[in-house]
CSV table of C-alpha atoms in Angstrom, one decimal:
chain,number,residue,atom,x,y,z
F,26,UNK,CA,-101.9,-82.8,-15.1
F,27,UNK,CA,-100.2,-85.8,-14.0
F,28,UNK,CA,-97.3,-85.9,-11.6
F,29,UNK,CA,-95.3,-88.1,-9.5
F,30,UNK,CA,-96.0,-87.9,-5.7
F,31,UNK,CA,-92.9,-88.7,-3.3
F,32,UNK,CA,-94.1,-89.4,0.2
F,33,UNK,CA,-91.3,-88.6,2.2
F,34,UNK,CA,-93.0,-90.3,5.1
F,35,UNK,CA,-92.6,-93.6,3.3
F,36,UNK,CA,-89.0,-92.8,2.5
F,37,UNK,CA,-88.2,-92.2,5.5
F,38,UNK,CA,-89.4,-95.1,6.6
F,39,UNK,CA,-87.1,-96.7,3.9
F,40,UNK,CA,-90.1,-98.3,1.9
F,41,UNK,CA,-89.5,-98.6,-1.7
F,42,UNK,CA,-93.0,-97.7,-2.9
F,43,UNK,CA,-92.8,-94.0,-1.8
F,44,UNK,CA,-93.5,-93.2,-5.5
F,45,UNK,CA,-97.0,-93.2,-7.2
F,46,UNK,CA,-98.9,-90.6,-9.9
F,47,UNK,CA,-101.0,-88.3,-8.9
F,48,UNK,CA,-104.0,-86.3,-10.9
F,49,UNK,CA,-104.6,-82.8,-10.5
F,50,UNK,CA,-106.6,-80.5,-13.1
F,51,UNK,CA,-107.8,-76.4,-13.7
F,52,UNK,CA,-111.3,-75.2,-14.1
F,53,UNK,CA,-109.6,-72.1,-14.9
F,54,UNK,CA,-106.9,-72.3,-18.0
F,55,UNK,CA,-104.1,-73.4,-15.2
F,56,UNK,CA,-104.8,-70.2,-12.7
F,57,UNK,CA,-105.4,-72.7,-9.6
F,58,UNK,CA,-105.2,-76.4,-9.3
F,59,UNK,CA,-107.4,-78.9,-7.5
F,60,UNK,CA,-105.8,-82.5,-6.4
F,61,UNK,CA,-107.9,-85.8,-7.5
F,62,UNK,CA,-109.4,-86.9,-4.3
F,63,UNK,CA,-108.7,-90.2,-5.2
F,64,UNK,CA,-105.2,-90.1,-6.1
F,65,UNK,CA,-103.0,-91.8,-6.5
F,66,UNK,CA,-104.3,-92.8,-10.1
F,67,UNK,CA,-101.3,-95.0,-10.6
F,68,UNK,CA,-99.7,-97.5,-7.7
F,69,UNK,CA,-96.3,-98.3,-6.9
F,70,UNK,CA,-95.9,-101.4,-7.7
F,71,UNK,CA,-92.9,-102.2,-5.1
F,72,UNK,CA,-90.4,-100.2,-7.3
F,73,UNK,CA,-87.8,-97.9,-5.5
F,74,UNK,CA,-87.7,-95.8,-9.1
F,75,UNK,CA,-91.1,-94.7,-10.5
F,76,UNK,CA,-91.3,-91.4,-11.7
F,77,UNK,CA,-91.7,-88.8,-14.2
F,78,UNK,CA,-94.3,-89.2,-16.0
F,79,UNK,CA,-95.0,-87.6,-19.5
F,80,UNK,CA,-98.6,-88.0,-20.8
F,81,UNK,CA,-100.1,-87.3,-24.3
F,82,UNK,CA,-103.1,-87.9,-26.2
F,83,UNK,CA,-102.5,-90.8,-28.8
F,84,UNK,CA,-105.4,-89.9,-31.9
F,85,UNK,CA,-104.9,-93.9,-33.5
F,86,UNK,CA,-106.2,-95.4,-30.5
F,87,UNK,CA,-108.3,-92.9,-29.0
F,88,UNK,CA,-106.3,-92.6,-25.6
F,89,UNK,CA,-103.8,-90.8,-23.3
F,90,UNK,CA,-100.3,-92.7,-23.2
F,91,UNK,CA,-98.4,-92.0,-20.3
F,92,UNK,CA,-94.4,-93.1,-20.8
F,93,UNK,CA,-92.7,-93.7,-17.4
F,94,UNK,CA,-89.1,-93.9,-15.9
F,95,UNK,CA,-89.0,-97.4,-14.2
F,96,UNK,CA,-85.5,-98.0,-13.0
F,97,UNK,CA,-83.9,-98.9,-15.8
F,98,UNK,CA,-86.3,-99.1,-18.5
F,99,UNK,CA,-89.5,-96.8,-19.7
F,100,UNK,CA,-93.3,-98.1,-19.3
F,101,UNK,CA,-96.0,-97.5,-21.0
F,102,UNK,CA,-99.5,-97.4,-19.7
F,103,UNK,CA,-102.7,-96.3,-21.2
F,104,UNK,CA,-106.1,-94.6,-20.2
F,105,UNK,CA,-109.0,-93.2,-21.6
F,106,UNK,CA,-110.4,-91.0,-18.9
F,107,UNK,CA,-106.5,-90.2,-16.8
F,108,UNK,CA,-107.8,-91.9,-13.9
F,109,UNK,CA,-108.2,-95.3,-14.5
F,110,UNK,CA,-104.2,-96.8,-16.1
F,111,UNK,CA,-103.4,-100.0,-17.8
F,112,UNK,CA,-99.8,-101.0,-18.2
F,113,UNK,CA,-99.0,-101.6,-21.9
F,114,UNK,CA,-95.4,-102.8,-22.4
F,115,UNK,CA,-91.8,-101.6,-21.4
F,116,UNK,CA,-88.8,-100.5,-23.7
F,117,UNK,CA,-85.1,-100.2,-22.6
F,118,UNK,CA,-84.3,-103.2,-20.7
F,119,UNK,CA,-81.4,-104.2,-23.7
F,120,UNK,CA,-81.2,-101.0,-25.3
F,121,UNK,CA,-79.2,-97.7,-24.8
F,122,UNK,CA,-77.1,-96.5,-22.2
F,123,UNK,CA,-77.5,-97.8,-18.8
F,124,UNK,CA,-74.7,-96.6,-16.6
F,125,UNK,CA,-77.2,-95.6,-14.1
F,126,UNK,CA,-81.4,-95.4,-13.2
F,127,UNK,CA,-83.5,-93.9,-16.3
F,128,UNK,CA,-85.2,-90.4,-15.7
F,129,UNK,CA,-87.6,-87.8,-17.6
F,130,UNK,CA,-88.6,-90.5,-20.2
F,131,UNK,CA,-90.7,-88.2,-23.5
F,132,UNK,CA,-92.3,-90.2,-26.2
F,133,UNK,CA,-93.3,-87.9,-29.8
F,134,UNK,CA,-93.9,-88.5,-33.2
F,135,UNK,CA,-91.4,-86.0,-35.9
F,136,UNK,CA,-91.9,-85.6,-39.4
F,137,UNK,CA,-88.5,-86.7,-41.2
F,138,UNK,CA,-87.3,-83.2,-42.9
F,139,UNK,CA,-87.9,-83.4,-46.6
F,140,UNK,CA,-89.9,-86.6,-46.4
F,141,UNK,CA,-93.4,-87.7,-45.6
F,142,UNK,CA,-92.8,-89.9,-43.6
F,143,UNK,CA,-93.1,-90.1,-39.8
F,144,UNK,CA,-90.9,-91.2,-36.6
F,145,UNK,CA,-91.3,-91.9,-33.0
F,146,UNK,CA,-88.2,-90.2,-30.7
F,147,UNK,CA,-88.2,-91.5,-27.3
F,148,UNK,CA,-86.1,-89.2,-25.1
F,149,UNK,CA,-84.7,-90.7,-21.6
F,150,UNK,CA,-82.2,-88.8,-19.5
F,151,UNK,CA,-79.6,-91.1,-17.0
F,152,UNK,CA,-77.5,-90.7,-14.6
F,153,UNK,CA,-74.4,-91.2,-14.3
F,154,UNK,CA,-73.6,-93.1,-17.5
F,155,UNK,CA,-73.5,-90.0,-19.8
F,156,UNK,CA,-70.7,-89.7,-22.9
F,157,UNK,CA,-68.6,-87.0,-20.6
F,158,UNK,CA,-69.7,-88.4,-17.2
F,159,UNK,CA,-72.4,-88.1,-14.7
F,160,UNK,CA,-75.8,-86.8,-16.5
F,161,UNK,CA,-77.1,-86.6,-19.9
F,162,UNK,CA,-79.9,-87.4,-22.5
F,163,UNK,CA,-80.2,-90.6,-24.6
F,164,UNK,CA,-82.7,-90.5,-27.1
F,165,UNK,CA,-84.0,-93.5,-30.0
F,166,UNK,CA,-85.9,-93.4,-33.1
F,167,UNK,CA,-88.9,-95.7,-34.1
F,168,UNK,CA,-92.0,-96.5,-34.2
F,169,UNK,CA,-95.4,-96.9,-31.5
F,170,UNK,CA,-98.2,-98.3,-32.4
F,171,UNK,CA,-100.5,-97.5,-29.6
F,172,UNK,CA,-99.1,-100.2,-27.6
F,173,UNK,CA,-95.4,-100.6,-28.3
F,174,UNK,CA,-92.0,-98.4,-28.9
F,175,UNK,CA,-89.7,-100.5,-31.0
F,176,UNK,CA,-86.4,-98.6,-31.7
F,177,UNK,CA,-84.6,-98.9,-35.3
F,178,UNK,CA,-81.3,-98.6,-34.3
F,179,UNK,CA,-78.8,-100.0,-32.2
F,180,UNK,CA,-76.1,-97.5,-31.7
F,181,UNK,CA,-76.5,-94.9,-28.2
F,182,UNK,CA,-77.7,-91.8,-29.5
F,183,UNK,CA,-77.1,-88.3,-27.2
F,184,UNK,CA,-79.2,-85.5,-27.8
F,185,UNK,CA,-76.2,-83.3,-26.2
F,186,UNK,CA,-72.1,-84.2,-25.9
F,187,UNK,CA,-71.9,-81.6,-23.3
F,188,UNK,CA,-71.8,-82.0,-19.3
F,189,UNK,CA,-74.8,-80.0,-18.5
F,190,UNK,CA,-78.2,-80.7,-20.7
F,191,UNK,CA,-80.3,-83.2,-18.4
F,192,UNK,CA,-83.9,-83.9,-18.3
F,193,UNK,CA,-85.2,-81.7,-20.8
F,194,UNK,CA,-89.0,-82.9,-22.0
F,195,UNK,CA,-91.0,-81.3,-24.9
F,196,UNK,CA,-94.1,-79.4,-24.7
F,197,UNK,CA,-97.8,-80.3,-26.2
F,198,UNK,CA,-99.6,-78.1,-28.2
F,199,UNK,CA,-97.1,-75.9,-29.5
F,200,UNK,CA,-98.4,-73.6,-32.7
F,201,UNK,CA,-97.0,-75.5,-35.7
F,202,UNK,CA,-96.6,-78.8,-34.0
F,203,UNK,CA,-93.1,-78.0,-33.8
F,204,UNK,CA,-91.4,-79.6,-30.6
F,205,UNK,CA,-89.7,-77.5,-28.0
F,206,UNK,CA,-87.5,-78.4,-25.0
F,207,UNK,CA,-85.5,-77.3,-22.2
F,208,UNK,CA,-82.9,-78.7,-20.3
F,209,UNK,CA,-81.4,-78.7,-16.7
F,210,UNK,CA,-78.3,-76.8,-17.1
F,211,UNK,CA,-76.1,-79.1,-14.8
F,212,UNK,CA,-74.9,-82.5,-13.9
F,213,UNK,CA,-75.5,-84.7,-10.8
F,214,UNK,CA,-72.4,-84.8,-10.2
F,215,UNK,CA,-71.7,-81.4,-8.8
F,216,UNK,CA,-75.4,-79.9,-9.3
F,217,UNK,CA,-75.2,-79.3,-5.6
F,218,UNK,CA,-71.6,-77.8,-5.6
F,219,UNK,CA,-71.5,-75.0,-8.2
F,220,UNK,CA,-70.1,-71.6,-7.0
F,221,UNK,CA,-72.9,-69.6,-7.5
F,222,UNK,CA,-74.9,-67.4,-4.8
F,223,UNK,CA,-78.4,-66.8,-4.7
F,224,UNK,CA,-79.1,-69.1,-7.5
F,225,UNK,CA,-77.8,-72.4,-8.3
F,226,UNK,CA,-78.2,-73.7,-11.8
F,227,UNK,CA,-79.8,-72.5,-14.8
F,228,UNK,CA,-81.7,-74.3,-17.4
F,229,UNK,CA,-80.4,-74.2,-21.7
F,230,UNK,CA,-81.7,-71.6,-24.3
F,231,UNK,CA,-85.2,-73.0,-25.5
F,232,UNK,CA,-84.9,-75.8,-28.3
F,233,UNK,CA,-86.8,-77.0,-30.9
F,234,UNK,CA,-86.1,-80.9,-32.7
F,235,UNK,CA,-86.1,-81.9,-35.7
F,236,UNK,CA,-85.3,-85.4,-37.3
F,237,UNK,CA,-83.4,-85.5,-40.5
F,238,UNK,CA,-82.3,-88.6,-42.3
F,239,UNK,CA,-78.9,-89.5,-43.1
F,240,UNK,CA,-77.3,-92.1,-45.2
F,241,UNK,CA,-80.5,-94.3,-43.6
F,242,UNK,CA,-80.1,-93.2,-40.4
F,243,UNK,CA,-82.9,-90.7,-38.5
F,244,UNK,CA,-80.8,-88.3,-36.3
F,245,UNK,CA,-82.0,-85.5,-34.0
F,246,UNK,CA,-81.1,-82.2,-34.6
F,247,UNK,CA,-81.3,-79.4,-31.7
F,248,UNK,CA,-82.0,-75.7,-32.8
F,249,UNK,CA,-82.5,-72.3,-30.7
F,250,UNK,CA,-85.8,-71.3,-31.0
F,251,UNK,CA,-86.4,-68.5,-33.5
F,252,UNK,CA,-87.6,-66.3,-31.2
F,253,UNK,CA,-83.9,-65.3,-29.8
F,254,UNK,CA,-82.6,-63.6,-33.0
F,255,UNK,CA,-85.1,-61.2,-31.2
F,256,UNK,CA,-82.3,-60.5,-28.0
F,257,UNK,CA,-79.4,-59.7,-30.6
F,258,UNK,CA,-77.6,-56.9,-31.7
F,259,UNK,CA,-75.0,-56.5,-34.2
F,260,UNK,CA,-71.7,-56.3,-32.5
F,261,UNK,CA,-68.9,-57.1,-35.4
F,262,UNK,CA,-69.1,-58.7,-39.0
F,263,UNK,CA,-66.3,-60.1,-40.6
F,264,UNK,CA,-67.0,-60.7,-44.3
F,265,UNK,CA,-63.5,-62.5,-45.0
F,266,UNK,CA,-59.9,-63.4,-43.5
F,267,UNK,CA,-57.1,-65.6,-43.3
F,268,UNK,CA,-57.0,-67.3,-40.3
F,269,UNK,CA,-53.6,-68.7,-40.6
F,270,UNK,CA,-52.4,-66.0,-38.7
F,271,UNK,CA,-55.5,-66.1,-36.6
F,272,UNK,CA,-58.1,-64.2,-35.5
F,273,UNK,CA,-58.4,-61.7,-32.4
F,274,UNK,CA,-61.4,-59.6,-30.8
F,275,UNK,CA,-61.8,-57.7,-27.5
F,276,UNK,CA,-64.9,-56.1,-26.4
F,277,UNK,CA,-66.5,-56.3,-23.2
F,278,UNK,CA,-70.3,-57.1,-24.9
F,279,UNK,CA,-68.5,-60.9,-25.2
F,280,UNK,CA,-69.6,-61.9,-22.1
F,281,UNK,CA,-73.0,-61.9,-23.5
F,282,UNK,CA,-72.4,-63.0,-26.8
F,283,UNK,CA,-73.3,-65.1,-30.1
F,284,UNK,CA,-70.8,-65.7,-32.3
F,285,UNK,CA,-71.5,-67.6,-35.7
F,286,UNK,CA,-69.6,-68.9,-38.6
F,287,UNK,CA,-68.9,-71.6,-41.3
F,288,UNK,CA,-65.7,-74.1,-41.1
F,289,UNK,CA,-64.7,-77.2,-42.6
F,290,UNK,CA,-64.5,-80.3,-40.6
F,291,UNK,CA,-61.6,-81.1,-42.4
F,292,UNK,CA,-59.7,-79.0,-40.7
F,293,UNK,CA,-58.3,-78.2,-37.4
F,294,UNK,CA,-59.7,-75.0,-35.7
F,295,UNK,CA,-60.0,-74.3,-32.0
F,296,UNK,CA,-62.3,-70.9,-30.7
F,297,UNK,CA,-61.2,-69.7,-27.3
F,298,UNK,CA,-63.1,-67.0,-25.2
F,299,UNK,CA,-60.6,-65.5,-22.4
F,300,UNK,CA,-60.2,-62.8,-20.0
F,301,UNK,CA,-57.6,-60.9,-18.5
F,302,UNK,CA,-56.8,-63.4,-16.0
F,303,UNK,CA,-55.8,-65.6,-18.3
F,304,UNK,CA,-59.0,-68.1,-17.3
F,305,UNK,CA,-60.0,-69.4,-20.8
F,306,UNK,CA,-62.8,-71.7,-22.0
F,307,UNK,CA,-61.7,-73.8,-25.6
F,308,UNK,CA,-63.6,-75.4,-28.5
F,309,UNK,CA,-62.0,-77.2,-30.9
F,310,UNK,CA,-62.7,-79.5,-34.1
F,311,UNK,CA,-59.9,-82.3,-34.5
F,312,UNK,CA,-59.8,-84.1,-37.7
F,313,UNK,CA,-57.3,-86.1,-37.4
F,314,UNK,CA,-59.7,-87.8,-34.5
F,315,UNK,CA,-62.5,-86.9,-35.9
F,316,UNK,CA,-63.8,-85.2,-32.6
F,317,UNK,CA,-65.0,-81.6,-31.3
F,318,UNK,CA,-64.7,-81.3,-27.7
F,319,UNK,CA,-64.8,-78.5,-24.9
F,320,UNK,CA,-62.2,-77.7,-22.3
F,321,UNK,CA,-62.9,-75.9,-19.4
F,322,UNK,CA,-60.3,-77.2,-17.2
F,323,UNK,CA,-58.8,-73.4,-16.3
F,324,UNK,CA,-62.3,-72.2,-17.5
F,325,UNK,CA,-62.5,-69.9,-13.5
F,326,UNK,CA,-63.4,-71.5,-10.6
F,327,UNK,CA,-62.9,-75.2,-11.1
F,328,UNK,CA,-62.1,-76.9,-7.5
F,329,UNK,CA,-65.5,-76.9,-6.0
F,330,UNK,CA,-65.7,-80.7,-7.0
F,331,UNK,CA,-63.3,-83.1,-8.4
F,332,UNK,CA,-65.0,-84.1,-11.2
F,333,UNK,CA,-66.5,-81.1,-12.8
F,334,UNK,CA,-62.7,-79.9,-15.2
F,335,UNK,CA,-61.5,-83.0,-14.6
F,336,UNK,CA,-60.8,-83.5,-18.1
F,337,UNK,CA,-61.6,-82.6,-21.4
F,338,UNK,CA,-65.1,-83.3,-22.9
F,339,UNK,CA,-65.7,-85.1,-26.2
F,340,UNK,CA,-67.9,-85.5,-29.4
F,341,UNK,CA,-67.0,-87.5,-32.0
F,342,UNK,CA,-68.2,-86.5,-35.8
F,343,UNK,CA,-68.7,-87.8,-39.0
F,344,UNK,CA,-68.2,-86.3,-42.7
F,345,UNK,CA,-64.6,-84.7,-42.0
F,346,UNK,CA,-64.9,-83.1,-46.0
F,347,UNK,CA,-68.4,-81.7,-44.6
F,348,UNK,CA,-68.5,-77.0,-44.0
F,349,UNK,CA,-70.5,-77.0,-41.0
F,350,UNK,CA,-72.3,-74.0,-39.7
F,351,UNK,CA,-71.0,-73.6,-36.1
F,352,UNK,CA,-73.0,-71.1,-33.7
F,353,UNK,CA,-71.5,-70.6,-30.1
F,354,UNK,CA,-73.4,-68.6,-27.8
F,355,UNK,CA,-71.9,-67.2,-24.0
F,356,UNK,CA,-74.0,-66.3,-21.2
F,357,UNK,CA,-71.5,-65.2,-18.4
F,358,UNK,CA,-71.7,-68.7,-16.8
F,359,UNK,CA,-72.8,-71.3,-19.9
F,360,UNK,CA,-71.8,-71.7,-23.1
F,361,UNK,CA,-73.9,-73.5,-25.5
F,362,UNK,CA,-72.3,-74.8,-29.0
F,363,UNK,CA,-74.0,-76.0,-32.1
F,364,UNK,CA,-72.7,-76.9,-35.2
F,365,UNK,CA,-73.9,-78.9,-38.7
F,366,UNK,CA,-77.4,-76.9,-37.9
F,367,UNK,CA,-78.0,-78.9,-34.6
F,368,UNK,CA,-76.4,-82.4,-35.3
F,369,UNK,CA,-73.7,-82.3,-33.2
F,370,UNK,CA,-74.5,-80.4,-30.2
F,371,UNK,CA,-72.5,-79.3,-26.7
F,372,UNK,CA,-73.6,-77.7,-23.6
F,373,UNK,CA,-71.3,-77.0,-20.1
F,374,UNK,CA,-71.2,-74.3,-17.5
F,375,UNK,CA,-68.0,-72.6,-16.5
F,376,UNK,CA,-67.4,-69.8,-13.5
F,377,UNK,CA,-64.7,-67.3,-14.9
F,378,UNK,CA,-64.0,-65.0,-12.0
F,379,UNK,CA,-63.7,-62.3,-14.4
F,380,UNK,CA,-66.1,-61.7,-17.7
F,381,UNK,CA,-64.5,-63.5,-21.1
F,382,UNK,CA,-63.8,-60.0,-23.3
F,383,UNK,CA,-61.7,-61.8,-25.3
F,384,UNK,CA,-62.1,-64.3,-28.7
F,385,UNK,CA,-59.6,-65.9,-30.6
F,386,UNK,CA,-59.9,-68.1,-33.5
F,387,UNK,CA,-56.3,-70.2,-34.6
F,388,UNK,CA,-56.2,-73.1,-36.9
F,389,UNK,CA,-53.1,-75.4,-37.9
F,390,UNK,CA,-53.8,-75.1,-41.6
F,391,UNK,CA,-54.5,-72.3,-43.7
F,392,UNK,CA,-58.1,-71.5,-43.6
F,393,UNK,CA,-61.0,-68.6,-44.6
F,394,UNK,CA,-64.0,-68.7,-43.2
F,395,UNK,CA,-67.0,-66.2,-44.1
F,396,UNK,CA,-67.9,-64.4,-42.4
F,397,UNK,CA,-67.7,-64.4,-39.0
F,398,UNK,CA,-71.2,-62.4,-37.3
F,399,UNK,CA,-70.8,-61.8,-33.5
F,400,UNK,CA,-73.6,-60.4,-31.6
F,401,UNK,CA,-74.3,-59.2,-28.6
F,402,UNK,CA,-77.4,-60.8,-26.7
F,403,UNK,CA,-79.8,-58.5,-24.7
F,404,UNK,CA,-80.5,-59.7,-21.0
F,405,UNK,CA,-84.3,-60.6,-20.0
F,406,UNK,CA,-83.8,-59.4,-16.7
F,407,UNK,CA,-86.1,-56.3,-15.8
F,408,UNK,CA,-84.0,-54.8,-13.3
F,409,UNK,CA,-80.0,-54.6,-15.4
């Protein structure tokens, strides 16, 4: 295992090379852990950001690659036996976002869906500088030869539109080679603020990614792993309805809830879960700006910081003729949205000081969607 040391006796101290790698390993399939006597395995070279390393074992060369945040840019070094590192090139300095210092850097390679052919995704996290503000995850699609990430595109890419996915990294060795990841559930902004006692922060639902292509464009899609449909239970099915009129449900399983259903981008719809207080938290898809966004600004408890419902959060979208699969899911204090099976994605944490019982479903234009499944998820905690 590799890891970043922070000797807060050099911070404090206010040096700027209080970050360096560190090498520990298990004798024991990861029961106890033994430092590297020798550490640290990689210097500071007089950097005040050098962290987060993610390693992996590159087959075509025959040698781990470790990708590393470096301020504002990712390194990459190379070793064959984790102790001894050379520095092999950087990415980033001219591409992507860079409203603030780069974090939580992931390099993997993704089969294109329906293709043969292969991709490189390089995921970074920043903050601030992300699409709503504060935190978030940039991501680019390319190609590494051992030595070098070159991106193919231009354009900032965000894994999540939402205010609270940040620093989420894949695992290794997962059965099927698929990719899984989990995020922070917060933002820097008011990570240190939320409302919450005993606990502070969460982290997202368990991911995997997938790169599809699209009209010659690679794009990362986010899915819930499988392995949830295992927590839900049937709470309503809705086979068909106008919704010009719109749609109304109240049961107190909400607060726990998935709700899935197909709609046409085409058209305006907003989905609002509400309770009795009148404390509401709104998704909508706008055509006519060609945008889905979240608003949580009277979502509960809102004034523990200025910035978190400061306003309302956006994600623009594309194909506005497209039906899109949409798949919200509530967990008292989160909501996670995905819709077009992953493509566009949104993630944000609200504090209701009552449970959301209630769902509504309005659009401007006459509309049918079908059907409309809502579950109810089963808690993992051993003691409710």
């Amino acid at each position: 295992c590799i890891r970043d040391s922070h000797n807060a006796e050099m911070a404090e101290k206010k040096r700027i090379d209080y970050q360096t790698q560190g090498l520990a390993y298990s004798l024991d399939n990861g029961e106890t852990w033994t430092k590297y006597k020798n550490n640290p395995v990689l210097h500071n070279p007089g950097i005040i950001d050098f962290r987060d390393p993610k390693v992996f074992w590159h087959e075509e060369s025959k040698k781990w690659i470790m990708a590393l945040a470096v301020k504002d840019h990712a390194e990459f070094y190379s070793s064959s036996n984790l102790i001894n590192w050379s520095k092999l090139s950087e990415f980033g300095k001219n591409a992507g976002a860079h409203g603030g210092v780069w974090e939580c850097p992931d390099l993997f390679r993704l089969k294109v869906e329906g293709t043969d052919t292969y991709k490189w995704v390089l995921i970074i996290s920043i903050n601030p500088g992300g699409p709503n503000g504060g935190s978030a995850t940039q991501y680019f699609t390319g190609d590494f030869d051992g030595n070098t990430f070159t991106a193919d595109h231009e354009e900032i890419k965000w894994i999540d539109h939402g205010a609270d996915n940040y620093a989420g990294v894949t695992y290794d060795n997962v059965p099927g080679g698929k990719k899984i990841t989990i995020g922070w559930m917060s933002n820097w902004n008011y990570g240190q603020e939320t409302p919450t006692v005993k606990w502070r922060s969460a982290m997202t639902l368990p991911r995997e990614l997938s790169l599809v292509s699209e009209e010659g464009k690679y794009l990362l899609r986010s899915k819930v792993i499988d392995a949830f449909s295992k927590l839900l239970t049937p709470i309503k099915e809705i086979e068909s309805f106008d919704l010009k009129e719109g749609f109304r449900f109240s049961d107190e399983r909400l607060e726990l809830s998935e709700t899935t259903f197909r709609a046409k981008l085409s058209q305006d719809l907003s989905f609002k879960l509400y309770n009795e207080l009148g404390e509401f938290v709104l998704f909508r898809i706008d055509p006519k700006k060609m945008e889905m966004s979240i608003d949580r600004r009277k979502s509960g408890k809102t004034d523990f910081t200025e910035n978190f419902a400061d306003k309302i959060h956006i994600l623009p979208y594309q194909g506005s003729e497209k039906e899109v699969d949409i798949r919200i899911i509530l967990d008292r204090s989160s909501i996670e949205i995905f819709a077009d099976e992953g493509k566009y994605v949104m993630t944000e944490q609200i504090f209701p000081n009552s449970p959301y019982t209630e769902l509504e479903i309005k659009t401007e234009k006459e509309a049918m969607l079908t059907p409309i499944y809502i579950n109810q998820i089963k808690t993992i905690w051993k003691n409710e």
